[in-house]
Amino acid sequence: MAMINSTSGYDNTNYSRVSGLSSGMDIDAIVSKMMRAERLPLDKLEQKKQTLEWQQADYRSLNTILNEFRTNAYDTRLERTFLARNADSSNTGVAAVSAAANAIDGTYSIKVNQLATGVARASTIDLPSGKTADGRSLTLFEQFEAEFTARGYGAEDKISVTINGKELQFDLGNDNLTTVASIINQADLGISAAYDSKMNRFFLNTTATGSEAKISITADAAGLFANLGEDDNTSMLNLSLNQGMSYTGQNASIDFGDAQGLTSSSNSITVNGITLNLKGEGSTSITVTRNIEGTIDSISKFVDSYNKTLKTLYDKVQEERDPRFPPLTAAQKEKMNDSEIAAWEKKAKSGLLKTDGELKNLINSLRSAVSTAVSGLDGPYKTLSSIGIKSEAYDKSGQLVLDEDALRKALSDDPDAVKKLFTNASKDRNEQGIATKLYQSALDGISYLAGQAGSATTTGTVDSSFIGKKLSKLSSEIKNWETKLIKKEDQHYQRFTQMEKAIFKMNAQSSWLMLMMGSGY
């Protein structure tokens, strides 16, 4: 049988062919050898396609790394990186504290007069069991049959209850306390309801705290939730609620230094960038200081991200290309084991981006951004080296080395100058901060890489990148060549088929003559 192997999956096996029956020749082997030369152009196309796919993968990998660096550079060019604050509370049982970048350093006295609360109600006594002996949930009517019957309600009735101004309906013959809680929770009343069948208690709580949080039952003729009379304990759920009364929470109240009586509906209060999470009544002292170590940590991560990005780019353009190792054809792979294929392809993939001048320009742009002074700044801190961040020699890919002690000193001496060194914004690139310039360089690089090969999220059907278009064209050419080879193989077999027929005919005639001669004719 005949087959043309292809990395594209080209398989023209024709199981209806019968070869060499008359001639005794191995027609399949002959055609296979003939097709080997015919398919050389297809092999070249497939190798070219494979090279482009590897190149595309390299570009997309660089795009991903550059995107990560862009995000890091974006964070570093924000003022909050350099204005981070530490905040400590002397009594965390009264208040925990955190500080934003705009908080003012200092020590503040805090007194918590009262916490913000909501409204909470629970059944004050055990309710009648809500389940049968076999575990079935009882309906409202079954659970409170005596009360509903005494008040003129039957199992077929529905009752209406107005809670926080919204009317709800409950079916006595179908709903149970669990579904009652669910109806309340879905009604957007600012109230959370729950029924614990093991404890036989019903619970109502406001979802918020403060004076605006409330539970108000203004209509409950059956007395399921609220007492029929004031404080007469006639509600079936025993929630200590009277009809027509509004039960509200309370606001938190604190004294913040000389500012007394500050209120909040929640127990989280922010004053001048200082956020207090109130825990209990009492007094505490809070201290706000600049978080130099946090800034050093952020800058250290930025340096690591820069080094990773630059080294990856540098290594790619330094890789040597060895033309002796083109992509393997399918026929070549059949003669090699997996380890041999892997070793070959490692060399074949090397140096695919070595001649890319734009990548080299990107590397130079990144190096320039970290090595040149920022124009227009006052004071001694105008370069990265002035704050303890120095660059290795270019032959070592220009990696940055951070001296934390020098950076700590610069941040202590003039934190605003260090901030401007990284974050300064200007239309003039010479006046832009280090992180600002690197962010723009990363954006430019990402744009170029996407134009070359798309991104990791680009799909084949919408890939309009330079390589994407070339791959699409190559795929069409490969498909056309596969069609040509199928036709060419068929032509070869047709010729041999004609030869086989002729030989068969000659053999038949020869046999007939021999038969005649043997018979004496």
Short mmCIF file of C-alpha atoms in Angstrom, two decimals:
data_model
loop_
_atom_site.label_atom_id
_atom_site.label_comp_id
_atom_site.label_asym_id
_atom_site.label_seq_id
_atom_site.Cartn_x
_atom_site.Cartn_y
_atom_site.Cartn_z
CA MET A 1 0.00 0.00 0.00
CA ALA A 2 1.19 3.58 -0.64
CA MET A 3 1.40 6.48 1.80
CA ILE A 4 2.97 9.93 1.79
CA ASN A 5 3.90 10.96 5.33
CA SER A 6 3.42 14.63 6.30
CA THR A 7 3.53 16.74 9.41
CA SER A 8 0.20 18.08 8.20
CA GLY A 9 -1.40 14.67 8.44
CA TYR A 10 -1.42 14.04 4.65
CA ASP A 11 -2.34 10.35 4.16
CA ASN A 12 -3.38 9.07 0.74
CA THR A 13 -3.45 5.36 1.48
CA ASN A 14 -5.65 3.61 -1.11
CA TYR A 15 -6.55 0.15 0.11
CA SER A 16 -8.22 -0.73 -3.24
CA ARG A 17 -4.86 -0.79 -5.06
CA VAL A 18 -3.36 -4.17 -5.86
CA SER A 19 0.23 -3.85 -7.00
CA GLY A 20 2.71 -6.06 -8.81
CA LEU A 21 0.52 -9.13 -9.24
CA SER A 22 1.57 -9.56 -12.87
CA SER A 23 5.01 -7.97 -12.93
CA GLY A 24 6.21 -9.24 -9.58
CA MET A 25 7.48 -5.73 -8.83
CA ASP A 26 7.02 -3.93 -5.45
CA ILE A 27 4.99 -1.08 -6.93
CA ASP A 28 4.33 0.56 -3.54
CA ALA A 29 8.06 0.82 -2.81
CA ILE A 30 8.77 2.21 -6.29
CA VAL A 31 6.03 4.84 -6.03
CA SER A 32 7.16 5.75 -2.51
CA LYS A 33 10.69 6.45 -3.77
CA MET A 34 9.34 8.47 -6.69
CA MET A 35 7.15 10.54 -4.33
CA ARG A 36 10.06 11.19 -1.96
CA ALA A 37 11.54 13.66 -4.42
CA GLU A 38 8.12 15.03 -5.33
CA ARG A 39 7.39 15.99 -1.72
CA LEU A 40 10.62 17.92 -1.07
CA PRO A 41 8.94 21.30 -1.73
CA LEU A 42 6.18 20.33 0.74
CA ASP A 43 8.79 19.42 3.35
CA LYS A 44 10.39 22.83 2.89
CA LEU A 45 7.04 24.57 3.37
CA GLU A 46 6.28 22.57 6.50
CA GLN A 47 9.73 23.32 7.92
CA LYS A 48 9.21 26.99 7.22
CA LYS A 49 5.82 26.85 8.94
CA GLN A 50 7.30 25.10 11.96
CA THR A 51 10.04 27.72 12.24
CA LEU A 52 7.46 30.51 12.16
CA GLU A 53 5.37 28.76 14.84
CA TRP A 54 8.42 28.53 17.10
CA GLN A 55 9.22 32.16 16.41
CA GLN A 56 5.63 33.10 17.19
CA ALA A 57 5.82 31.23 20.51
CA ASP A 58 9.04 33.09 21.41
CA TYR A 59 7.49 36.47 20.66
CA ARG A 60 4.36 35.66 22.66
CA SER A 61 6.42 34.46 25.62
CA LEU A 62 8.30 37.77 25.60
CA ASN A 63 4.99 39.61 25.35
CA THR A 64 3.74 37.88 28.51
CA ILE A 65 6.90 38.74 30.46
CA LEU A 66 6.82 42.34 29.22
CA ASN A 67 3.17 42.63 30.28
CA GLU A 68 4.09 41.52 33.79
CA PHE A 69 6.85 44.14 33.89
CA ARG A 70 4.50 46.81 32.57
CA THR A 71 2.13 46.11 35.46
CA ASN A 72 5.00 46.36 37.93
CA ALA A 73 6.23 49.62 36.38
CA TYR A 74 2.69 51.01 36.52
CA ASP A 75 2.45 50.29 40.25
CA THR A 76 5.88 51.79 40.86
CA ARG A 77 5.05 55.05 39.12
CA LEU A 78 2.13 55.59 41.52
CA GLU A 79 2.69 57.88 44.49
CA ARG A 80 1.16 55.39 46.91
CA THR A 81 4.24 53.20 46.53
CA PHE A 82 6.36 55.92 48.11
CA LEU A 83 3.82 57.28 50.58
CA ALA A 84 2.93 54.04 52.35
CA ARG A 85 2.26 54.43 56.06
CA ASN A 86 2.53 52.24 59.14
CA ALA A 87 -0.15 52.59 61.81
CA ASP A 88 -0.17 51.02 65.28
CA SER A 89 -2.75 50.98 68.06
CA SER A 90 -1.74 50.78 71.72
CA ASN A 91 -4.98 48.92 72.53
CA THR A 92 -6.21 46.68 69.73
CA GLY A 93 -9.10 45.61 71.94
CA VAL A 94 -10.50 49.11 71.45
CA ALA A 95 -9.50 49.75 67.83
CA ALA A 96 -7.32 48.29 65.09
CA VAL A 97 -5.85 50.87 62.72
CA SER A 98 -4.49 51.24 59.18
CA ALA A 99 -3.29 54.32 57.32
CA ALA A 100 -3.50 55.42 53.68
CA ALA A 101 -0.80 57.32 51.82
CA ASN A 102 -2.41 60.67 52.64
CA ALA A 103 -2.36 60.10 56.40
CA ILE A 104 -0.29 62.56 58.42
CA ASP A 105 2.48 61.16 60.58
CA GLY A 106 1.91 61.58 64.30
CA THR A 107 0.37 60.21 67.49
CA TYR A 108 -3.37 60.49 68.09
CA SER A 109 -5.54 59.79 71.16
CA ILE A 110 -8.76 57.91 70.48
CA LYS A 111 -11.74 57.28 72.74
CA VAL A 112 -14.55 54.96 71.64
CA ASN A 113 -17.74 56.14 73.33
CA GLN A 114 -19.98 53.49 71.80
CA LEU A 115 -19.92 50.92 69.03
CA ALA A 116 -22.26 50.89 66.06
CA THR A 117 -24.91 48.23 66.47
CA GLY A 118 -27.74 46.81 64.46
CA VAL A 119 -30.98 45.25 65.64
CA ALA A 120 -31.09 41.59 66.63
CA ARG A 121 -34.09 39.59 67.75
CA ALA A 122 -34.41 35.91 68.61
CA SER A 123 -37.19 33.74 69.97
CA THR A 124 -37.06 34.19 73.72
CA ILE A 125 -38.46 30.71 74.39
CA ASP A 126 -38.44 27.36 72.62
CA LEU A 127 -40.95 27.25 69.77
CA PRO A 128 -43.15 24.22 69.10
CA SER A 129 -41.17 21.58 67.24
CA GLY A 130 -41.04 22.22 63.50
CA LYS A 131 -40.56 18.59 62.49
CA THR A 132 -42.43 15.31 62.81
CA ALA A 133 -40.87 12.23 64.39
CA ASP A 134 -39.76 11.02 60.95
CA GLY A 135 -38.09 14.37 60.15
CA ARG A 136 -40.71 16.00 57.91
CA SER A 137 -40.92 19.80 58.24
CA LEU A 138 -44.24 21.01 59.55
CA THR A 139 -46.13 23.76 57.78
CA LEU A 140 -46.83 27.01 59.62
CA PHE A 141 -50.36 25.89 60.37
CA GLU A 142 -49.23 22.50 61.66
CA GLN A 143 -46.53 24.00 63.89
CA PHE A 144 -48.78 26.74 65.33
CA GLU A 145 -52.18 25.11 64.82
CA ALA A 146 -53.62 26.12 68.21
CA GLU A 147 -52.65 29.78 67.80
CA PHE A 148 -53.83 30.11 64.19
CA THR A 149 -57.10 28.28 64.92
CA ALA A 150 -57.81 30.50 67.92
CA ARG A 151 -57.25 33.55 65.75
CA GLY A 152 -59.57 32.34 62.99
CA TYR A 153 -57.09 31.01 60.43
CA GLY A 154 -57.12 27.65 58.66
CA ALA A 155 -54.55 25.58 56.76
CA GLU A 156 -55.84 26.95 53.44
CA ASP A 157 -55.27 30.60 54.39
CA LYS A 158 -52.49 33.01 53.54
CA ILE A 159 -51.36 35.77 55.88
CA SER A 160 -49.81 39.15 55.09
CA VAL A 161 -47.05 40.78 57.11
CA THR A 162 -45.54 44.21 56.43
CA ILE A 163 -41.86 44.33 57.38
CA ASN A 164 -39.83 47.51 56.86
CA GLY A 165 -42.56 48.86 54.62
CA LYS A 166 -42.81 45.84 52.33
CA GLU A 167 -45.77 43.45 52.35
CA LEU A 168 -44.93 39.75 52.37
CA GLN A 169 -47.30 36.80 52.08
CA PHE A 170 -46.99 33.40 53.71
CA ASP A 171 -49.03 30.29 52.86
CA LEU A 172 -50.05 28.56 56.10
CA GLY A 173 -50.63 25.21 54.40
CA ASN A 174 -47.40 25.12 52.39
CA ASP A 175 -44.78 27.41 53.93
CA ASN A 176 -42.73 26.47 56.97
CA LEU A 177 -40.34 28.57 59.08
CA THR A 178 -37.41 27.75 56.80
CA THR A 179 -39.26 29.08 53.75
CA VAL A 180 -40.44 32.08 55.79
CA ALA A 181 -36.78 32.94 56.47
CA SER A 182 -35.96 32.49 52.79
CA ILE A 183 -38.81 34.81 51.70
CA ILE A 184 -37.56 37.52 54.08
CA ASN A 185 -33.94 37.15 52.92
CA GLN A 186 -34.94 37.50 49.28
CA ALA A 187 -37.13 40.56 49.87
CA ASP A 188 -34.24 43.07 50.17
CA LEU A 189 -35.44 44.42 53.50
CA GLY A 190 -32.03 44.99 55.05
CA ILE A 191 -32.86 42.07 57.34
CA SER A 192 -31.37 38.59 57.63
CA ALA A 193 -33.65 35.80 58.89
CA ALA A 194 -32.86 32.25 59.98
CA TYR A 195 -34.62 29.32 61.60
CA ASP A 196 -32.73 26.75 63.66
CA SER A 197 -34.90 23.63 63.78
CA LYS A 198 -32.66 21.93 66.35
CA MET A 199 -32.81 24.83 68.80
CA ASN A 200 -36.42 25.65 67.84
CA ARG A 201 -35.62 29.36 67.64
CA PHE A 202 -36.20 32.00 64.95
CA PHE A 203 -33.72 34.86 64.39
CA LEU A 204 -33.99 38.33 62.81
CA ASN A 205 -30.98 40.63 62.38
CA THR A 206 -30.41 43.82 60.43
CA THR A 207 -27.72 43.39 57.80
CA ALA A 208 -26.22 46.81 58.59
CA THR A 209 -25.45 48.77 61.73
CA GLY A 210 -26.23 52.34 62.70
CA SER A 211 -29.31 54.44 63.29
CA GLU A 212 -30.67 53.73 59.80
CA ALA A 213 -30.72 49.98 60.41
CA LYS A 214 -34.17 48.94 61.57
CA ILE A 215 -36.80 46.24 62.06
CA SER A 216 -40.35 47.53 61.81
CA ILE A 217 -43.52 45.37 61.76
CA THR A 218 -46.41 47.64 60.81
CA ALA A 219 -48.98 44.98 59.89
CA ASP A 220 -49.19 41.44 61.27
CA ALA A 221 -52.83 40.62 61.95
CA ALA A 222 -52.09 36.99 62.75
CA GLY A 223 -49.36 37.91 65.22
CA LEU A 224 -46.71 35.63 63.71
CA PHE A 225 -43.84 38.10 64.22
CA ALA A 226 -45.18 40.92 66.40
CA ASN A 227 -47.27 41.07 69.55
CA LEU A 228 -50.94 41.84 68.94
CA GLY A 229 -50.87 44.25 71.87
CA GLU A 230 -47.99 46.23 73.32
CA ASP A 231 -45.60 43.89 75.18
CA ASP A 232 -48.29 41.23 75.62
CA ASN A 233 -46.07 38.35 74.38
CA THR A 234 -48.71 37.18 71.91
CA SER A 235 -46.41 36.78 68.86
CA MET A 236 -46.01 33.16 67.87
CA LEU A 237 -42.26 33.57 67.25
CA ASN A 238 -41.70 35.37 70.57
CA LEU A 239 -39.36 37.98 69.05
CA SER A 240 -40.19 40.79 71.52
CA LEU A 241 -41.48 42.99 68.70
CA ASN A 242 -44.56 45.23 68.94
CA GLN A 243 -46.63 46.14 65.90
CA GLY A 244 -46.23 49.71 64.77
CA MET A 245 -42.90 50.24 66.52
CA SER A 246 -39.56 50.75 64.75
CA TYR A 247 -36.52 49.20 66.37
CA THR A 248 -33.28 50.87 65.24
CA GLY A 249 -29.57 50.39 65.74
CA GLN A 250 -27.12 53.00 66.95
CA ASN A 251 -24.19 54.83 65.37
CA ALA A 252 -20.65 54.49 66.61
CA SER A 253 -19.31 57.52 68.46
CA ILE A 254 -15.64 58.38 69.01
CA ASP A 255 -13.43 61.23 70.14
CA PHE A 256 -10.51 61.69 67.75
CA GLY A 257 -8.11 63.96 69.56
CA ASP A 258 -9.91 67.28 70.02
CA ALA A 259 -12.63 66.27 67.55
CA GLN A 260 -15.28 64.89 69.87
CA GLY A 261 -18.49 63.07 69.09
CA LEU A 262 -17.59 61.86 65.59
CA THR A 263 -20.22 59.35 64.47
CA SER A 264 -20.41 56.55 61.93
CA SER A 265 -23.07 54.06 60.95
CA SER A 266 -20.43 51.32 60.93
CA ASN A 267 -17.56 50.35 63.18
CA SER A 268 -15.08 51.32 60.48
CA ILE A 269 -14.31 55.04 60.59
CA THR A 270 -11.82 56.90 58.39
CA VAL A 271 -10.45 60.26 59.50
CA ASN A 272 -7.79 62.03 57.40
CA GLY A 273 -6.58 58.79 55.83
CA ILE A 274 -6.54 56.89 59.14
CA THR A 275 -9.03 54.01 59.26
CA LEU A 276 -10.17 52.77 62.66
CA ASN A 277 -11.84 49.39 63.03
CA LEU A 278 -13.64 49.71 66.34
CA LYS A 279 -13.61 46.68 68.63
CA GLY A 280 -14.87 47.93 71.99
CA GLU A 281 -15.46 50.95 74.18
CA GLY A 282 -12.42 52.55 75.80
CA SER A 283 -9.32 54.56 74.92
CA THR A 284 -6.27 53.91 72.76
CA SER A 285 -3.36 55.78 71.26
CA ILE A 286 -2.44 55.37 67.58
CA THR A 287 0.84 56.20 65.89
CA VAL A 288 1.27 56.84 62.16
CA THR A 289 4.73 56.73 60.57
CA ARG A 290 6.17 56.51 57.07
CA ASN A 291 6.53 52.87 55.96
CA ILE A 292 10.06 52.99 54.57
CA GLU A 293 10.48 49.20 54.63
CA GLY A 294 7.29 48.77 52.61
CA THR A 295 8.62 51.19 49.99
CA ILE A 296 11.96 49.35 49.88
CA ASP A 297 10.10 46.07 49.38
CA SER A 298 8.10 47.55 46.48
CA ILE A 299 11.23 48.96 44.82
CA SER A 300 13.04 45.64 45.33
CA LYS A 301 10.23 43.79 43.52
CA PHE A 302 10.40 46.39 40.76
CA VAL A 303 14.16 45.82 40.37
CA ASP A 304 13.65 42.03 40.27
CA SER A 305 10.98 42.41 37.60
CA TYR A 306 13.24 44.67 35.54
CA ASN A 307 16.16 42.22 35.80
CA LYS A 308 14.00 39.25 34.81
CA THR A 309 12.61 41.11 31.80
CA LEU A 310 15.96 42.46 30.61
CA LYS A 311 17.73 39.11 31.00
CA THR A 312 15.02 37.29 29.07
CA LEU A 313 15.19 39.80 26.21
CA TYR A 314 19.00 39.87 26.27
CA ASP A 315 19.31 36.07 26.23
CA LYS A 316 16.94 35.80 23.27
CA VAL A 317 18.84 38.23 21.04
CA GLN A 318 22.17 36.65 22.07
CA GLU A 319 21.16 33.09 21.14
CA GLU A 320 23.14 31.73 18.20
CA ARG A 321 21.33 30.38 15.16
CA ASP A 322 22.71 27.12 13.75
CA PRO A 323 21.48 26.57 10.16
CA ARG A 324 22.57 22.93 10.38
CA PHE A 325 19.49 22.21 12.48
CA PRO A 326 16.30 22.96 10.54
CA PRO A 327 12.97 21.56 11.78
CA LEU A 328 12.75 17.80 11.36
CA THR A 329 10.49 16.31 8.74
CA ALA A 330 8.09 13.51 9.62
CA ALA A 331 10.30 11.01 7.81
CA GLN A 332 13.35 12.13 9.80
CA LYS A 333 11.50 11.86 13.11
CA GLU A 334 10.55 8.25 12.32
CA LYS A 335 14.26 7.36 12.36
CA MET A 336 14.95 9.05 15.73
CA ASN A 337 14.00 8.38 19.35
CA ASP A 338 12.33 10.95 21.59
CA SER A 339 15.53 12.16 23.26
CA GLU A 340 17.24 12.63 19.89
CA ILE A 341 14.26 14.60 18.61
CA ALA A 342 14.23 16.80 21.73
CA ALA A 343 17.98 17.52 21.46
CA TRP A 344 17.66 18.37 17.77
CA GLU A 345 14.66 20.65 18.25
CA LYS A 346 16.37 22.48 21.13
CA LYS A 347 19.09 23.51 18.68
CA ALA A 348 16.57 24.17 15.91
CA LYS A 349 14.63 26.60 18.14
CA SER A 350 17.72 28.53 19.19
CA GLY A 351 18.46 32.01 17.84
CA LEU A 352 15.14 32.58 16.08
CA LEU A 353 14.99 36.19 17.31
CA LYS A 354 18.71 37.00 17.07
CA THR A 355 18.33 39.27 14.04
CA ASP A 356 15.38 41.25 15.43
CA GLY A 357 16.59 44.84 15.56
CA GLU A 358 13.46 46.09 17.32
CA LEU A 359 14.11 43.83 20.30
CA LYS A 360 17.62 45.22 20.52
CA ASN A 361 16.18 48.74 20.41
CA LEU A 362 13.79 47.79 23.23
CA ILE A 363 16.70 46.54 25.34
CA ASN A 364 18.57 49.79 24.73
CA SER A 365 15.46 51.79 25.66
CA LEU A 366 15.12 49.93 28.97
CA ARG A 367 18.81 50.32 29.76
CA SER A 368 18.75 54.01 28.89
CA ALA A 369 15.77 54.63 31.17
CA VAL A 370 17.59 53.29 34.23
CA SER A 371 21.03 54.73 33.48
CA THR A 372 20.29 58.38 32.62
CA ALA A 373 19.49 61.20 35.02
CA VAL A 374 15.98 62.63 35.31
CA SER A 375 16.12 66.27 34.21
CA GLY A 376 14.49 69.05 36.18
CA LEU A 377 14.86 67.53 39.65
CA ASP A 378 16.41 69.41 42.53
CA GLY A 379 18.82 67.93 45.03
CA PRO A 380 21.23 65.01 44.80
CA TYR A 381 18.73 62.27 43.90
CA LYS A 382 18.49 62.43 40.10
CA THR A 383 19.69 58.94 39.12
CA LEU A 384 19.05 55.41 40.30
CA SER A 385 22.69 55.08 41.28
CA SER A 386 22.29 58.06 43.63
CA ILE A 387 19.78 56.08 45.73
CA GLY A 388 21.70 52.79 45.72
CA ILE A 389 20.49 51.10 42.52
CA LYS A 390 23.37 50.50 40.14
CA SER A 391 23.69 48.73 36.82
CA GLU A 392 26.16 45.97 35.99
CA ALA A 393 28.24 46.13 32.84
CA TYR A 394 26.43 45.81 29.52
CA ASP A 395 28.19 42.52 28.84
CA LYS A 396 26.24 41.13 31.83
CA SER A 397 22.93 42.25 30.29
CA GLY A 398 22.84 45.40 32.42
CA GLN A 399 21.25 43.87 35.52
CA LEU A 400 20.39 46.22 38.38
CA VAL A 401 21.84 45.72 41.86
CA LEU A 402 20.03 47.19 44.88
CA ASP A 403 21.84 48.51 47.95
CA GLU A 404 19.04 48.58 50.52
CA ASP A 405 21.02 50.61 53.05
CA ALA A 406 21.67 53.37 50.52
CA LEU A 407 18.02 53.34 49.44
CA ARG A 408 16.87 53.45 53.06
CA LYS A 409 19.07 56.50 53.68
CA ALA A 410 17.71 58.28 50.61
CA LEU A 411 14.11 57.57 51.66
CA SER A 412 14.85 58.87 55.14
CA ASP A 413 16.65 61.99 53.90
CA ASP A 414 14.26 63.09 51.15
CA PRO A 415 11.35 60.72 50.42
CA ASP A 416 9.70 63.23 48.10
CA ALA A 417 12.80 63.43 45.89
CA VAL A 418 12.95 59.62 45.63
CA LYS A 419 9.28 59.57 44.74
CA LYS A 420 9.79 62.10 41.94
CA LEU A 421 12.79 60.15 40.63
CA PHE A 422 10.42 57.26 39.88
CA THR A 423 7.05 58.90 39.26
CA ASN A 424 7.69 62.31 37.66
CA ALA A 425 5.27 62.90 34.77
CA SER A 426 6.17 65.04 31.75
CA LYS A 427 5.77 65.14 27.98
CA ASP A 428 9.54 65.50 27.79
CA ARG A 429 11.03 62.00 28.16
CA ASN A 430 14.16 63.48 29.73
CA GLU A 431 12.04 64.79 32.60
CA GLN A 432 10.01 61.62 33.09
CA GLY A 433 10.60 59.48 36.18
CA ILE A 434 12.33 56.11 35.86
CA ALA A 435 9.15 54.05 36.28
CA THR A 436 7.24 56.37 33.95
CA LYS A 437 9.83 55.89 31.17
CA LEU A 438 10.02 52.14 31.70
CA TYR A 439 6.23 51.86 31.61
CA GLN A 440 6.16 53.60 28.22
CA SER A 441 9.03 51.48 26.90
CA ALA A 442 7.17 48.35 27.97
CA LEU A 443 4.01 49.55 26.23
CA ASP A 444 5.95 50.19 23.02
CA GLY A 445 7.53 46.74 23.24
CA ILE A 446 4.19 45.04 23.85
CA SER A 447 2.71 46.82 20.85
CA TYR A 448 5.58 45.69 18.62
CA LEU A 449 5.46 42.08 19.83
CA ALA A 450 1.69 41.90 19.36
CA GLY A 451 2.11 43.22 15.83
CA GLN A 452 4.70 40.57 15.11
CA ALA A 453 3.01 37.54 16.60
CA GLY A 454 -0.15 38.46 18.50
CA SER A 455 -0.45 37.71 22.20
CA ALA A 456 -0.95 34.55 24.25
CA THR A 457 -4.72 35.06 24.02
CA THR A 458 -4.77 35.52 20.23
CA THR A 459 -6.58 32.71 18.40
CA GLY A 460 -5.72 31.46 14.95
CA THR A 461 -8.98 32.63 13.40
CA VAL A 462 -8.39 36.28 14.33
CA ASP A 463 -4.58 36.49 14.22
CA SER A 464 -3.82 39.51 12.03
CA SER A 465 -0.21 39.76 13.20
CA PHE A 466 2.72 39.65 10.77
CA ILE A 467 3.56 36.02 11.55
CA GLY A 468 -0.12 35.11 11.80
CA LYS A 469 -0.71 36.23 8.21
CA LYS A 470 2.38 34.37 6.98
CA LEU A 471 1.24 31.19 8.73
CA SER A 472 -2.19 31.48 7.18
CA LYS A 473 -0.65 31.84 3.72
CA LEU A 474 1.70 28.90 4.33
CA SER A 475 -1.18 26.70 5.48
CA SER A 476 -2.96 27.38 2.19
CA GLU A 477 0.18 26.61 0.18
CA ILE A 478 0.71 23.37 2.12
CA LYS A 479 -2.88 22.32 1.49
CA ASN A 480 -2.46 23.00 -2.25
CA TRP A 481 0.76 20.99 -2.33
CA GLU A 482 -0.88 18.08 -0.55
CA THR A 483 -3.61 18.07 -3.19
CA LYS A 484 -0.97 18.12 -5.96
CA LEU A 485 0.90 15.22 -4.40
CA ILE A 486 -2.25 13.14 -4.10
CA LYS A 487 -2.89 13.66 -7.81
CA LYS A 488 0.74 12.96 -8.69
CA GLU A 489 0.72 9.70 -6.69
CA ASP A 490 -2.50 8.64 -8.40
CA GLN A 491 -0.88 9.32 -11.79
CA HIS A 492 2.09 7.09 -10.92
CA TYR A 493 -0.21 4.29 -9.82
CA GLN A 494 -2.31 4.66 -12.96
CA ARG A 495 0.79 4.21 -15.13
CA PHE A 496 1.84 1.11 -13.23
CA THR A 497 -1.72 -0.18 -13.36
CA GLN A 498 -1.65 0.12 -17.16
CA MET A 499 1.68 -1.69 -17.19
CA GLU A 500 0.25 -4.44 -14.98
CA LYS A 501 -2.72 -4.81 -17.30
CA ALA A 502 -0.44 -5.06 -20.33
CA ILE A 503 1.78 -7.66 -18.66
CA PHE A 504 -1.29 -9.58 -17.55
CA LYS A 505 -2.58 -9.58 -21.12
CA MET A 506 0.78 -10.71 -22.49
CA ASN A 507 1.01 -13.45 -19.89
CA ALA A 508 -2.47 -14.60 -20.76
CA GLN A 509 -1.65 -14.74 -24.47
CA SER A 510 1.59 -16.60 -23.76
CA SER A 511 -0.22 -19.11 -21.63
CA TRP A 512 -2.80 -19.66 -24.37
CA LEU A 513 -0.10 -20.23 -26.98
CA MET A 514 1.67 -22.70 -24.73
CA LEU A 515 -1.60 -24.49 -24.14
CA MET A 516 -2.29 -24.72 -27.85
CA MET A 517 1.19 -25.97 -28.61
CA GLY A 518 0.92 -28.59 -25.92
CA SER A 519 -2.38 -29.82 -27.39
CA GLY A 520 -0.84 -30.47 -30.82
CA TYR A 521 -2.51 -27.69 -32.72
#
